[in-house]
XYZ file of C-alpha atoms in Angstrom:
695
model
C 45.213 134.032 51.882
C 43.993 137.436 54.125
C 46.705 139.424 55.787
C 46.586 139.203 59.292
C 44.804 142.578 58.933
C 41.066 141.150 57.500
C 40.829 139.848 60.557
C 40.479 140.005 64.599
C 40.201 136.764 65.888
C 42.745 134.423 67.803
C 45.482 134.342 65.262
C 45.646 130.893 66.546
C 43.122 128.966 67.619
C 43.417 125.724 69.544
C 40.369 124.085 70.913
C 40.166 120.493 72.111
C 42.759 119.568 70.628
C 44.081 115.104 70.764
C 46.928 114.165 68.731
C 47.586 110.126 68.777
C 51.393 108.460 67.430
C 50.308 104.687 65.464
C 52.578 101.886 65.885
C 51.926 98.787 64.977
C 51.639 98.098 68.547
C 49.652 100.593 70.006
C 48.127 103.719 68.934
C 50.449 105.967 71.340
C 48.323 109.602 72.594
C 51.035 112.228 72.825
C 48.449 114.813 72.823
C 45.279 114.826 74.639
C 42.754 117.969 75.766
C 44.856 120.776 74.685
C 43.450 123.634 74.049
C 45.214 127.537 74.247
C 44.797 130.771 71.973
C 47.081 133.682 70.132
C 45.400 136.931 70.076
C 47.416 139.086 67.793
C 50.162 141.092 68.305
C 50.810 138.472 71.498
C 52.990 136.214 72.791
C 52.010 132.531 74.353
C 54.685 130.296 76.155
C 54.640 126.716 76.191
C 56.937 125.493 78.024
C 57.019 121.946 80.381
C 60.280 119.151 80.624
C 60.874 116.865 77.565
C 58.482 113.966 76.852
C 55.375 116.387 77.358
C 54.282 117.272 73.826
C 55.065 120.412 73.588
C 56.914 120.090 70.070
C 54.322 117.791 68.935
C 51.629 120.293 69.502
C 53.854 122.838 67.195
C 53.973 120.089 64.494
C 50.754 119.890 65.293
C 50.272 123.857 63.355
C 52.683 123.724 60.845
C 49.820 119.241 59.486
C 53.510 118.302 59.583
C 52.986 114.630 62.434
C 54.539 112.339 59.787
C 52.733 109.411 58.573
C 52.475 107.547 62.451
C 50.901 111.223 63.811
C 47.687 111.771 63.309
C 45.316 114.063 64.876
C 42.043 112.240 66.280
C 40.347 114.985 68.044
C 39.850 118.664 68.595
C 41.152 121.667 65.861
C 44.109 123.592 64.585
C 42.037 126.966 63.387
C 43.964 129.716 61.798
C 42.741 132.738 61.410
C 38.887 130.878 61.932
C 39.826 128.451 59.855
C 41.055 124.545 59.984
C 43.840 124.237 59.272
C 42.644 120.669 58.806
C 40.462 121.645 56.659
C 42.360 123.222 54.265
C 44.190 121.470 50.999
C 47.926 120.508 50.141
C 48.215 123.718 47.987
C 46.221 125.723 50.614
C 48.856 125.131 53.170
C 51.910 125.082 51.520
C 50.628 128.196 50.763
C 50.087 128.577 54.633
C 53.776 127.844 55.834
C 56.334 129.979 55.390
C 54.221 132.732 54.033
C 51.907 133.294 57.523
C 52.950 130.162 59.548
C 57.189 130.274 59.996
C 58.656 128.263 62.832
C 62.236 128.735 64.628
C 63.769 125.075 65.109
C 66.223 124.542 68.235
C 68.911 124.045 65.913
C 69.306 126.422 63.302
C 71.900 124.553 60.976
C 68.463 122.903 60.280
C 67.413 124.554 59.095
C 69.665 125.621 56.554
C 71.795 124.907 53.277
C 75.136 123.854 53.762
C 75.389 124.771 50.046
C 74.079 127.759 49.300
C 74.751 131.277 50.134
C 73.046 133.133 52.618
C 71.730 135.929 50.192
C 69.996 133.842 47.803
C 68.222 131.257 50.990
C 66.546 134.198 51.984
C 66.437 135.312 48.807
C 64.146 132.585 47.879
C 61.874 133.042 50.333
C 59.722 135.790 48.553
C 60.547 134.558 45.508
C 58.574 131.407 45.920
C 55.461 133.041 48.131
C 55.618 135.668 46.661
C 56.622 136.238 43.217
C 58.718 139.488 44.215
C 61.358 139.924 41.860
C 65.442 139.057 42.546
C 66.221 142.761 42.779
C 63.273 143.470 45.860
C 63.884 140.387 46.747
C 67.781 141.263 47.451
C 66.827 144.271 48.810
C 64.946 142.287 51.787
C 67.058 139.593 52.579
C 69.430 143.603 53.137
C 66.297 144.798 55.162
C 65.934 141.439 57.897
C 69.903 140.886 57.841
C 70.189 144.492 58.783
C 66.972 144.346 61.614
C 68.829 141.350 62.730
C 71.768 143.505 63.271
C 74.539 141.178 62.432
C 76.960 142.871 60.971
C 78.014 144.219 57.809
C 75.439 142.666 56.240
C 76.796 142.868 52.610
C 79.370 141.157 53.969
C 76.746 137.996 55.432
C 74.375 136.870 52.509
C 77.717 136.374 50.750
C 78.363 134.243 53.160
C 78.222 130.009 53.946
C 76.087 129.502 57.081
C 79.660 127.582 57.765
C 81.347 131.066 58.289
C 79.492 131.915 61.217
C 78.444 131.692 63.529
C 76.083 129.977 65.777
C 73.882 132.751 67.002
C 74.839 134.269 63.785
C 72.914 130.946 61.839
C 69.666 131.612 64.422
C 69.612 134.763 63.943
C 69.816 134.038 59.841
C 67.695 131.423 61.063
C 65.533 134.111 62.747
C 65.333 136.774 59.477
C 64.630 133.833 57.227
C 62.011 133.566 59.439
C 59.980 136.911 59.255
C 61.234 137.799 55.396
C 57.508 136.933 54.146
C 55.940 139.132 57.608
C 54.406 136.403 59.146
C 51.312 135.804 61.589
C 52.068 133.388 63.518
C 55.744 132.993 64.445
C 56.318 129.103 66.884
C 59.664 129.065 67.830
C 61.208 124.989 69.355
C 63.016 126.435 71.913
C 65.598 128.379 69.423
C 68.271 129.711 71.256
C 68.789 126.193 73.662
C 72.330 125.925 71.517
C 73.299 128.831 72.193
C 75.800 130.574 74.994
C 74.111 132.737 77.429
C 75.437 136.665 76.654
C 75.210 135.550 72.399
C 70.559 134.119 74.453
C 69.908 137.436 75.421
C 70.764 139.369 72.410
C 68.501 137.038 70.892
C 65.616 136.830 73.084
C 66.083 140.602 72.833
C 65.585 140.914 69.058
C 63.182 138.347 69.157
C 60.697 140.525 71.245
C 61.451 143.584 69.696
C 61.046 141.793 66.315
C 58.029 141.290 67.516
C 56.486 144.363 68.735
C 57.748 145.532 65.100
C 55.952 143.252 63.194
C 53.565 143.044 64.368
C 53.797 139.228 65.102
C 51.952 136.880 67.231
C 54.535 134.050 68.979
C 54.117 130.640 70.479
C 57.143 129.585 72.828
C 58.432 126.828 73.672
C 60.834 126.399 75.838
C 61.438 123.665 78.730
C 63.098 127.640 80.821
C 60.503 129.524 82.696
C 62.948 132.271 82.655
C 62.634 132.896 79.315
C 59.181 132.621 79.363
C 59.053 135.284 81.570
C 61.913 138.362 79.510
C 59.531 137.420 76.410
C 56.089 136.576 77.054
C 52.804 137.850 77.713
C 51.293 134.518 78.377
C 51.857 131.403 79.426
C 50.455 127.557 78.622
C 52.100 125.119 81.665
C 51.851 121.219 79.634
C 52.431 117.794 81.250
C 52.092 114.275 80.135
C 50.035 115.481 77.022
C 47.795 117.759 79.111
C 47.675 120.713 79.225
C 47.784 121.883 83.207
C 47.264 125.498 84.086
C 47.038 128.704 81.556
C 47.230 132.190 82.055
C 48.452 135.675 82.320
C 52.364 135.355 83.771
C 51.586 137.133 86.178
C 48.733 134.971 87.004
C 50.480 131.979 86.531
C 54.077 132.584 88.793
C 52.594 134.740 91.104
C 49.636 132.564 91.745
C 49.827 129.886 90.133
C 47.472 126.844 90.857
C 48.410 123.452 89.666
C 50.228 120.806 91.703
C 52.765 120.974 88.874
C 53.183 124.482 88.207
C 53.940 124.720 91.746
C 56.958 121.463 92.468
C 58.156 122.875 88.509
C 59.245 126.795 90.434
C 59.870 124.861 93.556
C 62.719 122.732 92.239
C 64.613 125.795 89.621
C 66.953 127.776 92.281
C 65.518 131.315 91.992
C 68.154 133.744 93.954
C 68.056 133.714 98.200
C 67.948 129.696 97.699
C 70.730 127.909 99.258
C 71.769 124.345 99.322
C 72.502 124.536 103.407
C 69.306 127.050 104.182
C 66.854 126.440 101.663
C 68.339 123.424 99.414
C 65.603 122.753 96.345
C 62.734 120.650 96.945
C 62.632 117.749 93.548
C 58.959 116.544 92.492
C 59.765 113.029 93.618
C 59.234 109.741 91.131
C 59.167 109.680 87.202
C 57.506 111.628 84.364
C 55.398 109.302 83.481
C 55.540 107.127 79.466
C 52.690 107.930 77.313
C 51.262 104.081 77.496
C 51.431 103.994 81.729
C 50.248 107.145 82.058
C 48.237 106.977 85.694
C 44.021 106.924 85.194
C 42.976 110.544 86.471
C 45.511 113.109 86.832
C 48.542 112.391 85.349
C 50.660 113.909 87.633
C 48.769 112.077 91.093
C 51.080 109.914 91.621
C 54.154 112.208 92.465
C 51.150 115.267 93.751
C 51.720 116.409 97.400
C 48.085 117.183 96.911
C 46.946 113.808 95.899
C 43.965 112.217 96.804
C 42.896 108.843 96.417
C 39.632 107.906 95.107
C 39.206 111.834 93.740
C 42.059 112.063 91.945
C 42.121 109.268 90.491
C 39.231 109.212 88.625
C 37.858 109.786 85.085
C 38.812 112.981 82.450
C 39.758 116.067 84.981
C 38.591 118.864 83.077
C 40.699 122.405 82.912
C 38.203 124.880 85.093
C 38.513 128.542 84.536
C 40.131 130.332 88.126
C 37.618 133.200 89.180
C 39.095 137.263 89.339
C 41.592 136.501 87.080
C 42.363 137.028 83.504
C 41.715 134.077 81.988
C 42.817 131.912 84.366
C 42.500 128.330 83.995
C 44.018 125.257 85.918
C 43.642 120.996 85.220
C 42.960 120.639 89.082
C 40.335 118.648 91.351
C 41.071 120.678 94.509
C 43.039 124.377 93.195
C 39.903 125.896 95.978
C 40.874 123.750 98.752
C 44.858 123.579 98.471
C 46.680 126.757 100.538
C 48.549 128.023 97.963
C 51.165 129.880 100.781
C 51.631 127.631 102.335
C 55.568 127.953 103.413
C 57.484 124.889 102.232
C 57.933 121.881 104.574
C 61.270 122.563 104.498
C 63.542 119.442 102.607
C 66.979 118.222 105.190
C 69.012 121.243 106.075
C 72.386 120.577 106.443
C 75.804 122.372 107.579
C 77.815 124.131 106.034
C 80.734 122.581 105.710
C 84.470 123.329 106.352
C 86.687 123.127 103.251
C 89.688 121.295 104.150
C 93.325 121.358 102.788
C 94.532 122.502 99.586
C 94.157 118.515 97.619
C 94.481 120.702 93.535
C 96.942 123.913 93.090
C 96.686 124.895 90.132
C 100.350 127.262 88.974
C 100.330 129.823 85.777
C 98.983 126.687 83.641
C 99.203 127.109 79.920
C 97.387 125.145 76.890
C 98.458 125.831 73.627
C 97.506 124.123 70.877
C 99.795 124.398 67.787
C 96.660 124.430 64.454
C 96.851 124.929 59.729
C 95.707 128.233 59.121
C 94.453 126.299 56.281
C 92.192 123.994 58.278
C 90.930 122.006 55.206
C 93.971 121.769 53.106
C 96.054 121.361 56.748
C 99.630 123.155 54.580
C 100.443 127.292 54.928
C 101.064 128.755 57.851
C 101.194 127.117 61.416
C 98.615 129.946 64.201
C 98.956 128.910 67.837
C 95.022 128.742 70.093
C 96.262 129.891 73.270
C 93.161 127.938 74.858
C 94.529 128.222 78.614
C 96.659 132.004 79.634
C 98.212 131.681 82.965
C 95.523 129.852 85.062
C 95.895 130.159 89.159
C 94.071 128.440 91.581
C 93.558 125.960 94.421
C 90.535 123.643 95.458
C 90.364 121.970 98.528
C 88.371 119.284 99.810
C 84.498 119.597 100.405
C 85.089 122.467 98.203
C 81.958 123.098 95.568
C 84.551 125.334 93.147
C 82.576 126.668 90.046
C 84.088 127.070 87.089
C 81.419 130.407 84.967
C 81.783 130.466 80.920
C 80.997 130.853 77.160
C 81.522 127.915 74.953
C 85.083 128.503 73.742
C 85.876 130.936 76.911
C 88.555 127.056 77.395
C 86.256 125.346 80.873
C 86.807 121.586 78.668
C 90.330 121.884 77.888
C 91.326 122.430 81.037
C 89.415 119.886 81.911
C 91.013 117.990 79.982
C 94.594 118.687 81.061
C 93.283 118.158 84.347
C 92.264 114.606 83.581
C 95.489 113.795 82.178
C 93.673 113.925 77.711
C 95.604 116.487 77.128
C 99.355 117.955 78.708
C 100.295 121.531 79.603
C 102.123 123.739 77.467
C 103.452 125.703 80.748
C 102.817 125.626 84.638
C 102.171 123.110 87.174
C 99.144 121.309 88.314
C 99.498 119.987 91.745
C 97.480 116.847 93.535
C 98.157 116.359 97.188
C 101.069 118.221 96.054
C 102.899 116.118 93.246
C 103.136 117.263 89.532
C 100.949 116.040 87.449
C 100.326 118.318 84.228
C 103.807 116.473 81.952
C 101.602 112.750 82.736
C 99.435 111.844 80.085
C 96.486 109.197 81.757
C 97.743 106.344 79.984
C 101.290 106.903 82.361
C 98.896 108.195 85.043
C 98.749 105.108 88.455
C 95.198 103.118 89.286
C 95.517 105.486 92.633
C 96.050 109.010 90.662
C 93.372 108.053 87.527
C 91.010 106.999 90.953
C 91.445 110.085 92.516
C 90.312 112.507 89.487
C 87.475 111.369 87.668
C 84.651 113.267 85.102
C 81.027 113.546 85.624
C 80.001 114.513 81.551
C 77.396 116.956 79.971
C 75.621 114.039 77.922
C 74.566 111.001 80.058
C 73.597 108.853 76.319
C 77.466 109.395 75.745
C 78.776 108.528 78.289
C 77.273 104.470 78.903
C 78.374 101.911 77.141
C 74.974 99.949 75.362
C 75.696 96.673 75.178
C 76.298 96.438 79.191
C 74.284 96.641 82.262
C 74.713 99.247 84.571
C 76.381 97.043 87.438
C 78.457 95.817 84.661
C 79.889 99.045 84.089
C 79.901 100.056 87.159
C 81.788 96.994 88.376
C 83.910 97.406 85.022
C 84.995 101.331 87.246
C 85.262 98.992 90.129
C 88.393 95.913 88.591
C 90.355 99.047 86.865
C 90.516 101.371 90.070
C 91.769 97.851 92.190
C 88.739 97.703 94.694
C 87.222 94.723 95.904
C 90.152 91.609 96.503
C 86.668 88.556 94.968
C 83.918 89.384 92.105
C 81.548 89.310 95.478
C 82.953 92.342 97.402
C 83.005 94.523 93.932
C 78.787 93.304 93.480
C 78.333 94.947 97.098
C 80.664 97.858 96.554
C 78.381 98.158 93.037
C 75.051 97.030 94.761
C 76.382 100.020 97.986
C 77.010 102.225 95.594
C 73.490 102.331 93.518
C 71.932 102.662 97.124
C 74.467 106.083 96.885
C 73.135 107.267 93.982
C 69.612 106.882 95.159
C 68.654 104.010 91.925
C 67.319 100.492 93.140
C 69.245 97.635 93.418
C 66.869 96.154 90.447
C 68.320 98.629 88.441
C 71.724 96.747 88.069
C 70.700 94.473 85.546
C 69.306 96.731 83.070
C 71.122 98.321 80.172
C 71.045 101.622 79.282
C 68.150 102.225 76.874
C 65.613 101.197 79.094
C 66.947 104.185 81.398
C 65.336 107.510 81.644
C 68.252 110.365 81.727
C 68.455 111.784 84.478
C 69.124 107.683 86.096
C 71.185 107.948 83.680
C 73.249 111.311 84.954
C 73.340 108.772 88.496
C 75.614 105.682 87.077
C 77.717 107.914 86.083
C 78.537 109.625 89.375
C 78.460 106.470 90.385
C 80.884 105.321 88.518
C 82.697 108.260 89.515
C 82.192 108.254 93.202
C 83.086 104.454 92.542
C 87.153 104.771 93.113
C 86.786 107.134 95.907
C 87.518 110.098 93.255
C 89.620 112.474 94.794
C 88.150 115.762 92.471
C 84.754 115.253 90.605
C 85.426 117.639 87.146
C 80.825 118.031 86.368
C 80.805 119.135 83.034
C 78.184 120.514 82.393
C 76.761 118.075 84.780
C 73.041 118.652 84.836
C 72.426 121.003 80.935
C 70.756 117.436 79.477
C 68.105 116.414 82.193
C 65.065 118.243 82.176
C 64.318 121.140 85.906
C 62.647 118.515 88.380
C 65.580 115.681 87.611
C 67.754 118.920 87.944
C 67.729 119.534 91.309
C 67.447 115.916 92.405
C 70.842 115.530 90.484
C 72.523 118.319 92.088
C 71.422 117.583 94.851
C 72.528 113.745 95.263
C 75.922 115.047 94.074
C 76.637 117.496 96.798
C 74.995 114.772 99.641
C 77.862 112.722 98.140
C 80.204 115.286 97.798
C 79.881 115.850 102.527
C 80.024 112.250 102.970
C 83.248 111.580 100.558
C 84.825 115.083 101.494
C 84.570 115.136 97.814
C 86.440 118.294 96.027
C 83.667 119.795 93.208
C 85.655 121.351 90.309
C 80.893 122.317 88.609
C 81.685 123.730 85.821
C 78.599 125.366 84.126
C 77.618 128.642 81.849
C 74.486 128.751 84.605
C 74.929 131.608 86.834
C 71.545 130.307 88.281
C 72.166 126.955 89.416
C 76.295 128.313 90.627
C 74.949 130.865 92.739
C 73.126 127.872 94.467
C 75.808 124.912 95.230
C 78.911 126.582 94.501
C 81.134 128.430 97.936
C 83.704 130.078 94.599
C 83.342 130.854 91.477
C 86.094 130.915 89.070
C 84.511 133.741 85.953
C 86.840 132.548 82.535
C 86.824 134.553 79.094
C 88.412 133.184 76.034
C 91.622 131.364 78.590
C 91.737 133.908 81.043
C 90.469 133.499 84.734
C 89.118 137.997 84.854
C 87.399 137.137 88.055
C 87.880 135.153 91.122
C 86.412 135.020 93.990
C 83.562 133.204 96.963
C 79.745 132.782 95.807
C 78.426 135.989 97.040
C 82.219 138.375 96.726
C 80.950 137.483 92.881
C 77.044 137.867 92.371
C 77.538 141.497 94.075
C 79.887 144.466 93.177
C 81.590 145.359 91.855
C 82.851 143.030 88.875
C 83.964 142.800 86.420
C 82.088 144.012 83.343
C 82.121 140.642 81.406
C 80.402 138.541 84.896
C 78.320 142.193 85.189
C 77.292 141.616 81.298
C 76.781 136.976 82.971
C 74.179 137.787 85.347
C 72.007 140.024 83.123
C 71.780 137.556 80.205
C 70.258 135.004 82.857
C 66.426 134.286 82.690
C 65.180 134.344 85.716
C 61.713 133.085 86.562
C 61.060 135.153 89.307
C 58.750 137.926 89.092
C 60.070 140.337 91.629
C 63.687 140.032 90.664
C 64.586 143.161 88.281
C 67.263 143.505 86.485
C 70.000 145.780 84.851
C 69.742 145.018 81.348
C 73.345 144.296 78.928
C 72.986 143.006 76.046
C 77.438 142.717 75.131
C 77.865 143.518 71.337
C 78.865 140.945 68.610
C 79.862 137.130 69.445
C 83.281 135.907 71.838
C 85.816 136.647 69.795
C 87.781 132.971 67.974
C 91.053 131.570 70.081
C 92.934 131.595 67.854
C 92.725 135.452 66.549
C 92.244 136.805 70.749
C 91.989 140.926 70.235
C 94.669 142.807 71.128
C 94.986 143.714 74.716
C 92.034 143.068 77.289
C 90.288 139.468 75.725
C 86.941 141.161 76.914
C 87.707 144.733 75.153
C 86.040 144.497 72.222
C 82.688 144.125 74.194
C 83.252 146.057 76.981
C 80.508 148.797 78.042
C 83.058 150.184 80.591
C 85.906 150.654 78.473
C 85.902 154.259 78.159
C 86.447 154.783 81.396
C 90.052 153.488 81.184
C 92.168 156.756 79.791
C 95.058 156.452 77.033
C 93.477 153.349 74.413
C 95.182 150.520 77.883
C 92.477 147.925 77.010
C 93.878 148.036 73.303
C 97.438 147.177 73.977
C 98.203 146.147 78.221
C 96.298 142.630 78.921
C 95.765 143.752 82.225
C 96.848 142.533 85.773
C 94.589 140.395 88.276
C 94.620 142.429 90.716
C 93.125 141.390 94.750
C 90.758 143.249 96.304
C 89.130 143.162 99.320
C 89.289 139.145 101.529
C 91.398 137.339 98.098
C 88.387 138.236 95.992
C 90.648 138.889 91.960
C 89.865 140.730 89.770
C 91.529 140.976 85.772
C 91.011 144.665 84.348
C 92.670 147.907 84.001
C 88.991 149.960 85.516
C 90.430 151.752 88.565
C 89.278 151.421 91.972
C 86.919 154.769 92.031
C 85.072 152.522 88.448
C 84.516 149.557 89.715
C 82.743 151.036 94.125
C 80.989 152.956 90.798
C 79.596 149.684 89.557
C 75.540 148.437 91.022
C 74.160 145.463 92.133
C 72.895 144.129 88.733
C 69.909 141.747 89.905
C 67.355 143.125 93.439
C 64.704 142.857 94.208
C 61.661 145.436 92.564
C 60.883 146.629 96.722
C 65.225 147.538 97.013
């Protein structure tokens, strides 16, 4: 095969590609009439919701569609050669050597029984026949390139000895071992924490430039695409609906679906009361139930009967822009700058009495130091360290932090799935921290409910939706007769905006967003005082997130519920929370109302979190802060301040205080709390991390 230097056309050229999967019943078209090209050294983003065909396109490029999948039209050319016409030997040479792919889940690409070094060395030894010594030198070079500490130790480790972020870096190193011409990244950062994601994204961008690699970056996160790509292609239901440069598509969008996507994500300036998000109406069509004409037609604000529902709609070039095209018949007639029809504006609710008071809560676990064999010394994991805060009626308190910070442990103690080691949890003035859930009375159980991250795991697959809600009502002693409970169940379906006919459906017949609505109906069925929402929208598509978030807000307003919203996504936290609590390694490092936490002075960790969140807005400028290293283990936390190993402000504190003492919690103005050794003068020097480019 020629390497890139011998060929000057597009590295990848997909032209009118159609891919179908064949079942015994029917042909299911997964991708139709899809075209995109990637030039040398260019990064192209592929954006769309789950089920739109992004990964199918990637598997088509890898010629890995399984026995049911088939390319039924169009072509995929790599450096001018049609991949479908290559022999199996030629394809094997290209895969991993010229075209490499990085998957969403790093462990899918790593052999758990083989040391990292061996796995990396295999790539050049198999593809290029280099010696073991040269392969080892190259492995050491790429592990250094992907900024992993102590590269020699990394090469001698097994995958399970690395954190998720380190594993993903090794997978990126493996993909870059043979300096491929094309790198396909399929949601490579979804499983990572946001500060680790920021470091990995910066890494991918820098390495792309260093190696001159072209990239096809698949994601549902528009902010990530903005930060990593030169151009993007928006997909909906198997088709490309808009293509162009980042600036053209973000600032001069020409397709109603692209516009609808942007309206459903919380950008700076969105506000749950004054500027609510606009959810996309209806549901994503199943592949064998697509509408005639435009696939987006039934959900489009600009749909015109007799025109938009006729025949195949082709991509049209947008005049005056850089290779900008749209699949919309009406794009020249639509006023793209018209103001959004604002959703129902609501009054900001005033928080009521204190419902929940947490005072110096601690939760420690004892674990064996040698977890594999269970013997030896016991170690203490300090999952929660002196948590103190209050939550009021009708208030949304966001609990923010990355994995391992103690958010979910706190939720378990509050729910009664665990009991506290020390401290108090007062619900309406009554202590519940030592009462396990089986010992709690019905009233307490119904008062504190939870909406989980993954709606698929929380519903019984063999019970109808209606029966699952009625079961909750029975447990909470609600309703005198079966008829009363059935009536209440139907009212709960109305509350979460699901058709009453869904009562007879099984969970498998529901989409992810619909399942999450059932979970919400169940949580609110007993008139809950407090609902703990643990990442309730992170498993859902962007357009569904807006609808589910607004639903939670609406129910909260009518029921006067206290909502504890656990998340790592600061965009959504800024949009819906009244107060924010930031956690790091078991400690509350910052607590204040939303405006206080999102404007300086910040705790240094909050500052890094704000910088790490990708924002899909070209008018935003962010200060670039990339944290070194990973979050330390709660089993072996650093001495002194828990954040000191990664803090960029540490040099401002004299006498090594950060290494020696846990900082005291101090209150700045208006009840804003920060747990940090930095002096008031230093805090006052902090600049905003996120600002409009015009500012």
